[in-house]
Amino acid sequence: GTPQERKTSALGSGFIIDEKGIVITNNHVIQGAEDVYVRVNGDKNLKAKVLGADPEMDLAVLQIESDEEFKPVKFGDSDKARIGDWVIAIGNPFGLGGTVTSGIISARNRSIGLSRYEDFIQTDASINQGNSGGPLFNMDGDVIGINTAILSPTGASSGIGFAIPSNSAKRVIDQLIEFGETKRGWLGVRIQFVTKEIADAEKLDKPRGALVSNVAEGSPSDKAGILPGDIILEFNGTLINKMQELPLIVAQTDVGETVEVKIWRNNKELIKKITLGRLETSEDFKVEKKLEKPKVLEIIGLKITVRTLTNEDIQNRKLPSDTTGVVIIDIENDSPVNYLNINNIIVEAQRKKIKTISDLQNIVKTALRSSEKTILIAIYNNQNQRRYIGVKLD
C-alpha cells in the first residue's frame, strides 16, 4: 500500500491539578500536535484535549477525556520559595518514565531571553528533555514551579534547570481554563533601561524604574498623559527597580483595572491614573507578533530572496520611522539585479510604496506580462542612500 505519513510524537511531562483531569504542561510539549495522549500512573494512555495554550509563558492546559476521578497536586506559594530551599523535580526525562531529581533553588527572577515574561526559578535539580512541563515541588509537597527550559548546548542537563514560578503560572492557567486564552494588562509603552548616565541627567537618586521611549497612540498610557521621557518608578504601589519588572507586573494585572503609576518627570514625582487595556487585542501586540518572524520569499522574476523590513531594521539603520519595504537576503548570479547587495532595501517599485512582499511580487508579475518588461525600483543601499534603478526583467 501507499506509505503512511506518521506525525512524530513529542514527549513531555505534566501534572494534574483537578480531580476532573485538568493537566498542566509546557506549550512547546504539545505545540502543533494533532492528538494529545496523557499517560496516567505509568500504565493508562488517555486522550486529552487542549483547553488553552500560552506560547508567551510556555504553558498549556489540557483536559483528560475520561470520567475517572484523578488525584491532583496543589500549588504552593512560589513567592515564599527562598534561594537554598530544597526542591524536587518529577517527570519523564528521555521517555524513561517517572523520574525524580532533587536539588536546591539556585536563583530567582532569572531571565534567559526566551520571552518577555520570564521570571524563572533556577534550580540545580536535573531537568532534561522530557521532564519539561513537570512539577517542581517544595518540601511540603506543593508545586512551586513548572519545569521548563534547559540551557545546554548538548541537550543534556548541565546542572541548571529553570521553572516557571507557580504564582505567575497560576494566573495564566486560570485564564486559559476560564477563557481558553490569556488576558494580560497592557499599558502601551515601549521602555528601556535607566542607565547611570540617564539617572544623572534626569537628577534621579539612582538608576531605577523604566524609561518610556515611546507611547502607542490611543493606548491607555497615551490617554493617561504619559509622555516619552517619563520614568515609571512605581506601578500600583510596587516599586520598579529594574526595567524588566514592569512588563511582568503589568501583564499580571487585570484588564480594565485602574492603577496608579508614579512617574519621574522634570525632577519631580507625579501620579498618573491608567486604566489598563488588553495586550492580546492591542495594535502593539499585533505588530510584535508580526515582528517575531519576518516573512521570507523568493521573487521569481527578479531572482532574489527578500524578507519584510522590521522595526528593528529601521532603528538599527536609523531610517525614517515610516519606512516600509523588503530586505534582500539572497541574490542569484543570473539575477537581473545581481549588481545589488545583500541587505539593500527595496522601498518602492513603479513609484508605489512597497509595504509587503506581495506588493513587490504583484508589481513584478504585472511587469513580466507587459511588453516592455521593465520596472523602476527605489532602494536604500547599505550606506542608507536612496537610489532609483531601472530593471529589465528577462
Short mmCIF file of C-alpha atoms in Angstrom, two decimals:
data_model
loop_
_atom_site.label_atom_id
_atom_site.label_comp_id
_atom_site.label_asym_id
_atom_site.label_seq_id
_atom_site.Cartn_x
_atom_site.Cartn_y
_atom_site.Cartn_z
CA GLY A 1 0.00 0.00 0.00
CA THR A 2 0.99 3.64 -0.03
CA PRO A 3 3.40 4.75 2.70
CA GLN A 4 1.53 6.43 5.53
CA GLU A 5 2.88 9.69 6.88
CA ARG A 6 3.18 9.43 10.60
CA LYS A 7 3.41 12.55 12.75
CA THR A 8 6.30 12.40 15.15
CA SER A 9 5.46 12.35 18.81
CA ALA A 10 6.91 14.71 21.34
CA LEU A 11 7.42 13.58 24.88
CA GLY A 12 6.99 15.78 27.85
CA SER A 13 5.67 15.77 31.37
CA GLY A 14 2.70 17.34 33.02
CA PHE A 15 0.73 17.22 36.25
CA ILE A 16 -2.92 17.05 37.24
CA ILE A 17 -4.37 19.99 39.20
CA ASP A 18 -8.02 18.98 39.40
CA GLU A 19 -9.98 15.76 40.15
CA LYS A 20 -11.65 16.12 36.76
CA GLY A 21 -8.33 15.61 34.99
CA ILE A 22 -7.03 19.08 34.14
CA VAL A 23 -3.36 18.75 33.22
CA ILE A 24 -0.68 21.46 33.10
CA THR A 25 2.33 21.15 30.78
CA ASN A 26 4.60 23.33 28.62
CA ASN A 27 3.18 24.76 25.42
CA HIS A 28 6.23 23.52 23.47
CA VAL A 29 5.42 19.93 24.50
CA ILE A 30 2.04 19.97 22.72
CA GLN A 31 2.59 22.67 20.09
CA GLY A 32 1.49 21.50 16.64
CA ALA A 33 0.29 18.13 17.94
CA GLU A 34 -2.88 16.78 16.35
CA ASP A 35 -3.61 14.30 19.12
CA VAL A 36 -2.50 14.51 22.71
CA TYR A 37 -2.38 11.47 24.97
CA VAL A 38 -1.67 11.54 28.67
CA ARG A 39 -0.20 8.53 30.39
CA VAL A 40 -1.53 8.33 33.93
CA ASN A 41 0.19 6.31 36.69
CA GLY A 42 2.55 4.75 34.19
CA ASP A 43 0.01 2.42 32.62
CA LYS A 44 -3.04 4.05 31.03
CA ASN A 45 -2.91 6.22 27.92
CA LEU A 46 -5.87 8.61 27.91
CA LYS A 47 -6.78 11.07 25.17
CA ALA A 48 -6.74 14.74 26.17
CA LYS A 49 -7.89 17.93 24.52
CA VAL A 50 -6.12 21.28 24.71
CA LEU A 51 -8.21 23.82 26.68
CA GLY A 52 -5.81 26.67 26.02
CA ALA A 53 -2.14 27.43 25.45
CA ASP A 54 0.10 30.41 26.03
CA PRO A 55 3.31 30.49 23.97
CA GLU A 56 4.50 33.66 25.78
CA MET A 57 4.85 31.87 29.11
CA ASP A 58 5.18 28.42 27.52
CA LEU A 59 2.16 26.92 29.30
CA ALA A 60 -0.66 24.69 28.12
CA VAL A 61 -3.76 23.37 29.87
CA LEU A 62 -5.22 20.01 28.84
CA GLN A 63 -8.38 18.17 29.83
CA ILE A 64 -8.21 14.37 30.02
CA GLU A 65 -11.28 12.96 28.29
CA SER A 66 -12.37 10.48 30.93
CA ASP A 67 -14.93 10.27 33.73
CA GLU A 68 -12.39 8.95 36.19
CA GLU A 69 -11.56 10.85 39.32
CA PHE A 70 -7.89 11.85 39.42
CA LYS A 71 -5.57 12.69 42.28
CA PRO A 72 -4.47 16.29 41.84
CA VAL A 73 -1.43 18.10 43.23
CA LYS A 74 -1.79 21.58 44.66
CA PHE A 75 0.04 24.82 44.04
CA GLY A 76 2.19 26.36 46.73
CA ASP A 77 3.24 29.99 47.06
CA SER A 78 6.29 30.47 44.84
CA ASP A 79 6.96 33.90 46.36
CA LYS A 80 7.85 32.15 49.62
CA ALA A 81 10.49 29.99 47.90
CA ARG A 82 13.96 31.04 49.00
CA ILE A 83 17.38 30.52 47.48
CA GLY A 84 18.83 27.40 49.12
CA ASP A 85 15.44 25.70 49.65
CA TRP A 86 15.32 22.03 48.67
CA VAL A 87 13.15 21.17 45.68
CA ILE A 88 12.17 18.02 43.80
CA ALA A 89 11.54 17.79 40.05
CA ILE A 90 9.41 14.95 38.73
CA GLY A 91 8.99 13.99 35.11
CA ASN A 92 9.62 11.72 32.20
CA PRO A 93 13.16 12.54 31.01
CA PHE A 94 14.09 10.86 27.70
CA GLY A 95 10.82 8.89 27.90
CA LEU A 96 12.18 6.84 30.81
CA GLY A 97 9.01 7.10 32.86
CA GLY A 98 8.58 8.73 36.24
CA THR A 99 11.94 10.06 37.41
CA VAL A 100 12.58 12.15 40.50
CA THR A 101 15.55 14.53 40.75
CA SER A 102 16.28 16.83 43.63
CA GLY A 103 18.34 19.93 44.24
CA ILE A 104 18.11 23.39 45.68
CA ILE A 105 16.87 26.72 44.39
CA SER A 106 19.98 28.36 42.94
CA ALA A 107 18.49 31.72 41.94
CA ARG A 108 15.21 33.52 41.42
CA ASN A 109 13.82 36.06 38.96
CA ARG A 110 16.07 34.73 36.22
CA SER A 111 15.51 35.82 32.65
CA ILE A 112 17.25 33.91 29.87
CA GLY A 113 15.89 35.84 26.90
CA LEU A 114 13.33 33.38 25.54
CA SER A 115 10.27 35.56 26.05
CA ARG A 116 9.25 38.79 27.68
CA TYR A 117 7.56 37.28 30.74
CA GLU A 118 10.47 35.42 32.19
CA ASP A 119 10.90 35.21 35.85
CA PHE A 120 12.31 31.75 36.27
CA ILE A 121 13.22 29.88 39.41
CA GLN A 122 16.68 28.43 38.70
CA THR A 123 17.48 25.09 40.26
CA ASP A 124 20.28 22.53 40.14
CA ALA A 125 17.79 19.67 40.15
CA SER A 126 18.33 17.81 36.85
CA ILE A 127 15.82 18.90 34.22
CA ASN A 128 16.23 17.07 30.92
CA GLN A 129 14.28 16.91 27.69
CA GLY A 130 11.12 15.08 28.61
CA ASN A 131 10.64 16.34 32.14
CA SER A 132 9.83 19.72 30.66
CA GLY A 133 6.30 20.51 31.81
CA GLY A 134 6.60 18.51 35.01
CA PRO A 135 6.16 19.90 38.52
CA LEU A 136 8.83 21.36 40.81
CA PHE A 137 7.80 20.58 44.40
CA ASN A 138 8.85 22.21 47.63
CA MET A 139 9.40 20.13 50.76
CA ASP A 140 5.71 20.42 51.72
CA GLY A 141 4.79 18.61 48.52
CA ASP A 142 3.27 21.69 46.88
CA VAL A 143 4.05 22.71 43.31
CA ILE A 144 6.04 25.95 43.29
CA GLY A 145 7.19 25.76 39.68
CA ILE A 146 6.73 24.20 36.25
CA ASN A 147 9.99 22.78 34.92
CA THR A 148 10.69 24.28 31.58
CA ALA A 149 13.74 25.47 29.68
CA ILE A 150 17.11 23.83 29.86
CA LEU A 151 20.19 25.76 28.91
CA SER A 152 22.54 23.30 27.36
CA PRO A 153 24.41 23.09 24.10
CA THR A 154 24.31 19.29 24.03
CA GLY A 155 20.73 18.87 25.18
CA ALA A 156 21.95 17.07 28.29
CA SER A 157 21.31 18.59 31.67
CA SER A 158 24.09 20.93 32.71
CA GLY A 159 23.13 21.33 36.33
CA ILE A 160 21.00 24.36 35.55
CA GLY A 161 17.27 23.96 35.28
CA PHE A 162 14.52 26.55 35.03
CA ALA A 163 10.96 26.55 36.28
CA ILE A 164 8.11 28.99 35.77
CA PRO A 165 7.03 30.16 39.27
CA SER A 166 3.63 28.78 40.23
CA ASN A 167 2.23 32.20 41.20
CA SER A 168 2.71 33.67 37.71
CA ALA A 169 1.72 30.39 36.07
CA LYS A 170 -1.47 30.04 38.10
CA ARG A 171 -2.82 33.33 36.83
CA VAL A 172 -2.31 32.30 33.20
CA ILE A 173 -3.68 28.80 33.90
CA ASP A 174 -6.88 30.22 35.46
CA GLN A 175 -7.41 32.41 32.38
CA LEU A 176 -6.77 29.54 29.97
CA ILE A 177 -9.29 27.38 31.85
CA GLU A 178 -11.89 30.15 32.01
CA PHE A 179 -11.49 31.83 28.60
CA GLY A 180 -9.28 29.47 26.56
CA GLU A 181 -6.87 32.40 26.09
CA THR A 182 -4.85 34.89 28.10
CA LYS A 183 -5.93 38.40 29.05
CA ARG A 184 -2.88 40.42 30.01
CA GLY A 185 -2.90 44.00 31.15
CA TRP A 186 -1.47 46.49 28.66
CA LEU A 187 -0.01 49.98 29.15
CA GLY A 188 1.03 50.77 25.59
CA VAL A 189 4.58 51.97 26.23
CA ARG A 190 7.95 50.89 24.94
CA ILE A 191 10.55 51.04 27.67
CA GLN A 192 14.32 50.98 28.08
CA PHE A 193 16.86 50.65 30.89
CA VAL A 194 17.61 53.62 33.09
CA THR A 195 21.40 53.77 32.97
CA LYS A 196 23.53 55.64 35.47
CA GLU A 197 24.03 58.40 32.88
CA ILE A 198 20.29 58.74 32.29
CA ALA A 199 19.61 58.82 36.05
CA ASP A 200 22.23 61.55 36.47
CA ALA A 201 20.88 63.59 33.57
CA GLU A 202 17.34 63.31 34.94
CA LYS A 203 18.53 64.07 38.51
CA LEU A 204 17.09 60.77 39.75
CA ASP A 205 18.68 59.48 43.01
CA LYS A 206 19.88 56.24 41.36
CA PRO A 207 19.34 54.16 38.22
CA ARG A 208 15.88 52.63 38.71
CA GLY A 209 12.48 52.40 37.05
CA ALA A 210 11.69 52.05 33.37
CA LEU A 211 12.27 54.87 30.90
CA VAL A 212 9.42 55.34 28.43
CA SER A 213 10.90 55.57 24.93
CA ASN A 214 7.63 55.54 23.05
CA VAL A 215 3.89 55.76 23.80
CA ALA A 216 1.45 54.00 21.46
CA GLU A 217 -1.18 56.33 20.06
CA GLY A 218 -4.61 55.89 21.68
CA SER A 219 -3.16 53.48 24.26
CA PRO A 220 -4.03 53.52 27.98
CA SER A 221 -0.79 55.41 28.73
CA ASP A 222 -1.46 57.93 25.97
CA LYS A 223 -4.94 58.61 27.37
CA ALA A 224 -3.49 59.00 30.87
CA GLY A 225 -0.93 61.56 29.70
CA ILE A 226 2.27 59.52 29.91
CA LEU A 227 4.96 61.06 27.68
CA PRO A 228 8.16 59.73 26.11
CA GLY A 229 10.98 60.53 28.53
CA ASP A 230 8.89 59.78 31.65
CA ILE A 231 10.46 57.27 34.01
CA ILE A 232 7.98 54.83 35.57
CA LEU A 233 9.07 54.38 39.20
CA GLU A 234 6.08 52.62 40.73
CA PHE A 235 3.16 50.60 39.43
CA ASN A 236 0.14 50.31 41.71
CA GLY A 237 2.28 50.62 44.83
CA THR A 238 5.04 48.26 43.65
CA LEU A 239 8.49 49.78 43.18
CA ILE A 240 10.01 49.14 39.76
CA ASN A 241 13.70 48.65 40.46
CA LYS A 242 14.71 47.12 37.14
CA MET A 243 13.08 47.79 33.79
CA GLN A 244 12.15 44.14 33.14
CA GLU A 245 9.97 44.01 36.26
CA LEU A 246 7.42 46.31 34.65
CA PRO A 247 6.10 44.08 31.80
CA LEU A 248 5.75 41.19 34.25
CA ILE A 249 3.71 43.12 36.77
CA VAL A 250 1.56 44.85 34.11
CA ALA A 251 0.80 41.52 32.43
CA GLN A 252 -0.41 40.15 35.74
CA THR A 253 -2.85 43.00 36.34
CA ASP A 254 -6.49 42.69 35.28
CA VAL A 255 -7.59 44.25 32.02
CA GLY A 256 -9.84 47.23 32.79
CA GLU A 257 -8.35 47.85 36.23
CA THR A 258 -7.39 51.44 37.01
CA VAL A 259 -3.94 51.67 38.55
CA GLU A 260 -1.82 54.47 39.97
CA VAL A 261 1.51 54.86 38.24
CA LYS A 262 4.21 57.02 39.77
CA ILE A 263 6.46 58.69 37.23
CA TRP A 264 9.52 60.96 37.31
CA ARG A 265 9.26 63.99 35.04
CA ASN A 266 11.14 67.30 35.22
CA ASN A 267 12.82 66.40 38.53
CA LYS A 268 9.64 65.53 40.36
CA GLU A 269 7.31 62.65 41.05
CA LEU A 270 3.84 62.68 39.50
CA ILE A 271 0.98 60.22 39.86
CA LYS A 272 -0.99 59.18 36.78
CA LYS A 273 -4.11 57.03 36.83
CA ILE A 274 -4.16 54.50 34.00
CA THR A 275 -6.98 52.13 33.04
CA LEU A 276 -5.29 49.06 31.60
CA GLY A 277 -6.13 47.77 28.14
CA ARG A 278 -5.75 44.20 26.93
CA LEU A 279 -2.39 43.25 25.43
CA GLU A 280 -3.63 40.49 23.14
CA THR A 281 -6.07 42.74 21.26
CA SER A 282 -3.78 45.79 21.17
CA GLU A 283 -2.22 47.01 17.93
CA ASP A 284 1.14 46.90 19.71
CA PHE A 285 0.86 43.17 20.22
CA LYS A 286 -0.20 42.51 16.63
CA VAL A 287 2.84 44.46 15.44
CA GLU A 288 5.09 42.50 17.83
CA LYS A 289 3.65 39.22 16.61
CA LYS A 290 4.45 40.25 13.03
CA LEU A 291 7.96 41.25 14.04
CA GLU A 292 8.84 37.90 15.52
CA LYS A 293 9.34 36.05 12.23
CA PRO A 294 9.68 38.30 9.22
CA LYS A 295 8.29 36.60 6.13
CA VAL A 296 10.87 35.37 3.65
CA LEU A 297 10.01 34.76 -0.01
CA GLU A 298 11.68 34.38 -3.37
CA ILE A 299 10.72 36.95 -6.01
CA ILE A 300 10.89 34.70 -9.08
CA GLY A 301 11.09 37.40 -11.79
CA LEU A 302 13.95 39.20 -10.02
CA LYS A 303 15.72 36.02 -8.85
CA ILE A 304 16.22 37.42 -5.36
CA THR A 305 15.01 36.33 -1.92
CA VAL A 306 13.64 39.01 0.40
CA ARG A 307 12.23 39.35 3.89
CA THR A 308 9.97 42.02 5.32
CA LEU A 309 11.61 45.09 6.84
CA THR A 310 11.24 45.08 10.64
CA ASN A 311 11.11 47.90 13.18
CA GLU A 312 14.49 46.72 14.40
CA ASP A 313 15.99 47.23 10.93
CA ILE A 314 14.60 50.75 10.90
CA GLN A 315 16.12 51.52 14.31
CA ASN A 316 19.46 49.82 13.62
CA ARG A 317 19.90 51.58 10.30
CA LYS A 318 18.39 54.86 11.55
CA LEU A 319 15.94 55.02 8.65
CA PRO A 320 12.91 57.33 8.69
CA SER A 321 10.38 55.76 11.07
CA ASP A 322 7.69 55.39 8.40
CA THR A 323 9.96 53.39 6.06
CA THR A 324 8.40 50.24 4.64
CA GLY A 325 9.89 47.74 2.25
CA VAL A 326 11.68 44.43 1.85
CA VAL A 327 15.27 43.49 2.63
CA ILE A 328 17.28 41.48 0.07
CA ILE A 329 18.76 38.39 1.74
CA ASP A 330 19.88 36.43 -1.33
CA ILE A 331 20.68 37.26 -4.98
CA GLU A 332 21.16 34.61 -7.65
CA ASN A 333 24.12 35.04 -10.03
CA ASP A 334 21.91 35.42 -13.09
CA SER A 335 19.53 37.85 -11.37
CA PRO A 336 18.71 40.99 -13.41
CA VAL A 337 19.77 42.95 -10.29
CA ASN A 338 22.92 40.94 -9.50
CA TYR A 339 24.81 44.24 -9.04
CA LEU A 340 22.75 44.98 -5.90
CA ASN A 341 23.95 43.87 -2.47
CA ILE A 342 22.55 41.70 0.28
CA ASN A 343 20.80 43.95 2.88
CA ASN A 344 19.78 46.53 0.26
CA ILE A 345 16.19 47.52 0.97
CA ILE A 346 13.62 47.78 -1.82
CA VAL A 347 11.23 50.55 -0.75
CA GLU A 348 9.42 51.36 -3.98
CA ALA A 349 8.56 49.78 -7.33
CA GLN A 350 6.82 51.52 -10.24
CA ARG A 351 6.51 54.56 -7.94
CA LYS A 352 4.42 52.53 -5.47
CA LYS A 353 5.47 52.17 -1.83
CA ILE A 354 6.30 48.55 -1.03
CA LYS A 355 4.60 47.60 2.25
CA THR A 356 4.63 43.81 1.93
CA ILE A 357 6.44 41.16 -0.06
CA SER A 358 3.27 40.51 -2.07
CA ASP A 359 3.23 44.18 -3.16
CA LEU A 360 6.57 43.59 -4.86
CA GLN A 361 5.54 40.19 -6.23
CA ASN A 362 2.42 41.64 -7.84
CA ILE A 363 4.31 44.52 -9.48
CA VAL A 364 6.94 42.12 -10.86
CA LYS A 365 4.20 39.78 -12.17
CA THR A 366 2.41 42.65 -13.90
CA ALA A 367 5.68 43.88 -15.45
CA LEU A 368 6.52 40.38 -16.74
CA ARG A 369 3.20 40.35 -18.59
CA SER A 370 3.79 43.80 -20.11
CA SER A 371 5.57 44.36 -23.42
CA GLU A 372 8.48 46.45 -22.11
CA LYS A 373 9.18 44.21 -19.07
CA THR A 374 10.96 46.99 -17.17
CA ILE A 375 10.39 48.30 -13.66
CA LEU A 376 11.64 51.31 -11.81
CA ILE A 377 12.76 50.38 -8.30
CA ALA A 378 13.86 52.61 -5.41
CA ILE A 379 16.30 51.11 -2.91
CA TYR A 380 18.26 52.10 0.16
CA ASN A 381 21.82 50.86 -0.39
CA ASN A 382 23.97 49.71 2.52
CA GLN A 383 25.14 53.27 3.13
CA ASN A 384 21.42 54.08 3.52
CA GLN A 385 21.38 56.28 0.42
CA ARG A 386 18.22 56.20 -1.61
CA ARG A 387 18.75 55.25 -5.27
CA TYR A 388 16.49 54.60 -8.26
CA ILE A 389 17.30 51.75 -10.66
CA GLY A 390 15.64 50.66 -13.87
CA VAL A 391 15.43 46.87 -14.15
CA LYS A 392 14.88 44.88 -17.33
CA LEU A 393 13.21 41.57 -16.47
CA ASP A 394 14.08 38.50 -18.56
#
